[in-house]
Amino acid sequence: MSRLEPGQPAPGWTLPTADGGELSLSDLAGRKVILYVYPAAMTPGCTTQACDFRDNLAVLQEAGYAVVGISPDPPAKLARFVEKEGLTFPLVSDESKEVLTAYGAYGEKKNYGRTVMGVIRSTFVLDEQGTVELARYNVKATGHVAMLAKQLGVALPA
């Protein structure tokens, strides 16, 4: 499994969204993008992380960032997640895990001391041309947005 490094072009994608449409990385050209990978909608850690992005979305958008969440969940489950948590940014579905694999965010990981295949909670920051500025793997769900904002020089409200 290869991981992305800063300076590399981000792999392109077109994926179904929670609202029944499609979103492509190319649709976001000219914008900075925070693409965050989470294992499963409506689980405690993923809900914490999604709500943290939701609660800080205005500040991130003011700083010029679009936020997109990606998981292997089917679009119908993502739609329920968006509705239940009032999420205000796009969630995309990668059921085949092809995009997750291309980003190095699917593969072997440790889970309670065992090695398993699965989604690796990760975050990628892409510049306006789709080049990787930041690639973080095995991030923690709690406090991740604050850590990311600090790395990006974005001040979050106290």
Tab-separated table of C-alpha atoms in Angstrom:
chain	number	residue	atom	x	y	z
A	1	MET	CA	0.000	0.000	0.000
A	2	SER	CA	1.535	3.286	-1.026
A	3	ARG	CA	0.770	6.463	0.856
A	4	LEU	CA	0.463	9.927	-0.606
A	5	GLU	CA	3.140	12.511	0.118
A	6	PRO	CA	3.026	16.319	-0.101
A	7	GLY	CA	3.776	17.519	-3.620
A	8	GLN	CA	2.118	14.552	-5.343
A	9	PRO	CA	-0.979	15.049	-7.482
A	10	ALA	CA	-4.052	13.707	-5.700
A	11	PRO	CA	-5.715	10.797	-7.503
A	12	GLY	CA	-8.851	11.977	-9.312
A	13	TRP	CA	-12.270	10.548	-8.559
A	14	THR	CA	-15.970	10.778	-9.283
A	15	LEU	CA	-18.176	9.244	-6.591
A	16	PRO	CA	-21.863	9.116	-5.640
A	17	THR	CA	-22.973	11.531	-2.929
A	18	ALA	CA	-25.360	11.220	0.001
A	19	ASP	CA	-27.924	13.345	-1.862
A	20	GLY	CA	-28.075	11.022	-4.878
A	21	GLY	CA	-25.791	13.043	-7.129
A	22	GLU	CA	-22.132	12.726	-8.010
A	23	LEU	CA	-19.098	14.745	-7.008
A	24	SER	CA	-15.730	14.746	-8.746
A	25	LEU	CA	-12.435	16.057	-7.476
A	26	SER	CA	-12.334	18.085	-10.696
A	27	ASP	CA	-15.566	19.841	-9.579
A	28	LEU	CA	-13.487	21.348	-6.765
A	29	ALA	CA	-10.660	22.620	-8.992
A	30	GLY	CA	-9.581	26.107	-7.993
A	31	ARG	CA	-10.472	25.491	-4.338
A	32	LYS	CA	-8.448	24.138	-1.457
A	33	VAL	CA	-9.949	20.858	-0.271
A	34	ILE	CA	-9.909	18.958	3.001
A	35	LEU	CA	-10.740	15.356	2.090
A	36	TYR	CA	-11.233	13.292	5.197
A	37	VAL	CA	-11.579	9.515	5.228
A	38	TYR	CA	-13.618	7.793	7.927
A	39	PRO	CA	-14.440	4.094	8.382
A	40	ALA	CA	-18.225	4.052	8.916
A	41	ALA	CA	-21.077	6.534	9.191
A	42	MET	CA	-23.096	6.629	12.419
A	43	THR	CA	-20.382	5.081	14.598
A	44	PRO	CA	-19.272	7.046	17.671
A	45	GLY	CA	-15.828	8.182	16.444
A	46	CYS	CA	-16.983	8.977	12.921
A	47	THR	CA	-19.967	10.922	14.257
A	48	THR	CA	-17.685	12.932	16.575
A	49	GLN	CA	-15.362	13.737	13.677
A	50	ALA	CA	-18.165	14.637	11.228
A	51	CYS	CA	-19.880	16.909	13.771
A	52	ASP	CA	-16.545	18.580	14.532
A	53	PHE	CA	-16.130	19.397	10.824
A	54	ARG	CA	-19.779	20.554	10.692
A	55	ASP	CA	-19.352	22.820	13.723
A	56	ASN	CA	-16.189	24.422	12.293
A	57	LEU	CA	-17.202	24.435	8.628
A	58	ALA	CA	-17.848	28.194	8.383
A	59	VAL	CA	-14.357	28.993	9.691
A	60	LEU	CA	-12.731	26.470	7.343
A	61	GLN	CA	-14.734	27.814	4.395
A	62	GLU	CA	-13.777	31.391	5.306
A	63	ALA	CA	-10.147	30.261	5.143
A	64	GLY	CA	-10.857	28.967	1.614
A	65	TYR	CA	-11.297	25.238	2.276
A	66	ALA	CA	-14.025	22.932	0.980
A	67	VAL	CA	-14.620	19.871	3.178
A	68	VAL	CA	-15.560	16.464	1.764
A	69	GLY	CA	-15.959	13.217	3.733
A	70	ILE	CA	-15.391	9.837	2.094
A	71	SER	CA	-16.219	6.345	3.351
A	72	PRO	CA	-17.160	2.954	1.917
A	73	ASP	CA	-20.754	3.377	3.126
A	74	PRO	CA	-23.509	3.186	0.481
A	75	PRO	CA	-25.144	6.530	-0.438
A	76	ALA	CA	-28.401	5.642	1.369
A	77	LYS	CA	-26.536	5.206	4.681
A	78	LEU	CA	-24.671	8.478	4.068
A	79	ALA	CA	-28.017	10.224	3.481
A	80	ARG	CA	-29.296	8.975	6.856
A	81	PHE	CA	-26.040	10.175	8.497
A	82	VAL	CA	-26.355	13.638	6.908
A	83	GLU	CA	-29.981	13.937	8.045
A	84	LYS	CA	-29.417	12.595	11.566
A	85	GLU	CA	-26.391	14.825	12.279
A	86	GLY	CA	-27.343	17.886	10.208
A	87	LEU	CA	-24.139	17.671	8.161
A	88	THR	CA	-23.656	20.591	5.779
A	89	PHE	CA	-20.799	19.389	3.584
A	90	PRO	CA	-20.720	16.623	0.971
A	91	LEU	CA	-20.182	12.979	1.845
A	92	VAL	CA	-19.151	10.636	-0.959
A	93	SER	CA	-19.392	6.856	-1.163
A	94	ASP	CA	-16.516	4.614	-2.249
A	95	GLU	CA	-18.092	1.180	-1.879
A	96	SER	CA	-15.449	-0.403	-4.152
A	97	LYS	CA	-12.683	1.144	-1.989
A	98	GLU	CA	-10.735	1.988	-5.186
A	99	VAL	CA	-10.311	5.660	-4.259
A	100	LEU	CA	-9.531	4.828	-0.622
A	101	THR	CA	-6.847	2.418	-1.844
A	102	ALA	CA	-5.436	4.979	-4.295
A	103	TYR	CA	-5.062	7.432	-1.390
A	104	GLY	CA	-3.410	4.790	0.818
A	105	ALA	CA	-6.383	4.941	3.187
A	106	TYR	CA	-7.468	1.319	2.875
A	107	GLY	CA	-5.285	-1.618	3.827
A	108	GLU	CA	-3.755	-3.394	6.783
A	109	LYS	CA	-4.219	-1.726	10.129
A	110	LYS	CA	-4.103	-2.647	13.778
A	111	ASN	CA	-7.418	-3.061	15.530
A	112	TYR	CA	-7.297	-4.049	19.197
A	113	GLY	CA	-3.892	-5.650	18.649
A	114	ARG	CA	-4.922	-7.661	15.570
A	115	THR	CA	-3.924	-6.892	11.997
A	116	VAL	CA	-7.033	-6.457	9.852
A	117	MET	CA	-7.928	-4.994	6.452
A	118	GLY	CA	-9.925	-1.811	6.723
A	119	VAL	CA	-10.326	1.906	6.267
A	120	ILE	CA	-7.500	3.944	7.772
A	121	ARG	CA	-8.859	7.197	9.222
A	122	SER	CA	-6.941	9.791	7.215
A	123	THR	CA	-7.051	13.408	6.112
A	124	PHE	CA	-5.701	15.022	2.961
A	125	VAL	CA	-5.364	18.719	2.257
A	126	LEU	CA	-5.214	19.524	-1.447
A	127	ASP	CA	-4.296	22.841	-3.030
A	128	GLU	CA	-6.271	24.588	-5.771
A	129	GLN	CA	-4.530	22.474	-8.455
A	130	GLY	CA	-5.271	19.165	-6.705
A	131	THR	CA	-1.761	18.685	-5.326
A	132	VAL	CA	-1.378	17.080	-1.901
A	133	GLU	CA	-0.289	19.667	0.673
A	134	LEU	CA	-0.800	17.464	3.714
A	135	ALA	CA	-1.415	13.726	4.128
A	136	ARG	CA	-2.152	12.418	7.615
A	137	TYR	CA	-2.843	8.748	8.327
A	138	ASN	CA	-4.183	7.053	11.471
A	139	VAL	CA	-5.617	10.313	12.785
A	140	LYS	CA	-7.748	10.410	15.918
A	141	ALA	CA	-11.423	11.308	15.520
A	142	THR	CA	-11.529	13.490	18.631
A	143	GLY	CA	-9.653	16.774	18.398
A	144	HIS	CA	-8.630	16.158	14.807
A	145	VAL	CA	-10.238	19.291	13.358
A	146	ALA	CA	-8.508	21.512	15.954
A	147	MET	CA	-5.138	19.888	15.214
A	148	LEU	CA	-5.699	20.246	11.471
A	149	ALA	CA	-6.770	23.894	11.787
A	150	LYS	CA	-3.637	24.637	13.803
A	151	GLN	CA	-1.448	23.020	11.110
A	152	LEU	CA	-3.238	25.081	8.446
A	153	GLY	CA	-2.961	28.319	10.428
A	154	VAL	CA	-6.745	28.611	10.814
A	155	ALA	CA	-7.998	29.960	14.146
A	156	LEU	CA	-11.075	28.127	15.412
A	157	PRO	CA	-13.496	29.819	17.831
A	158	ALA	CA	-12.845	28.963	21.469
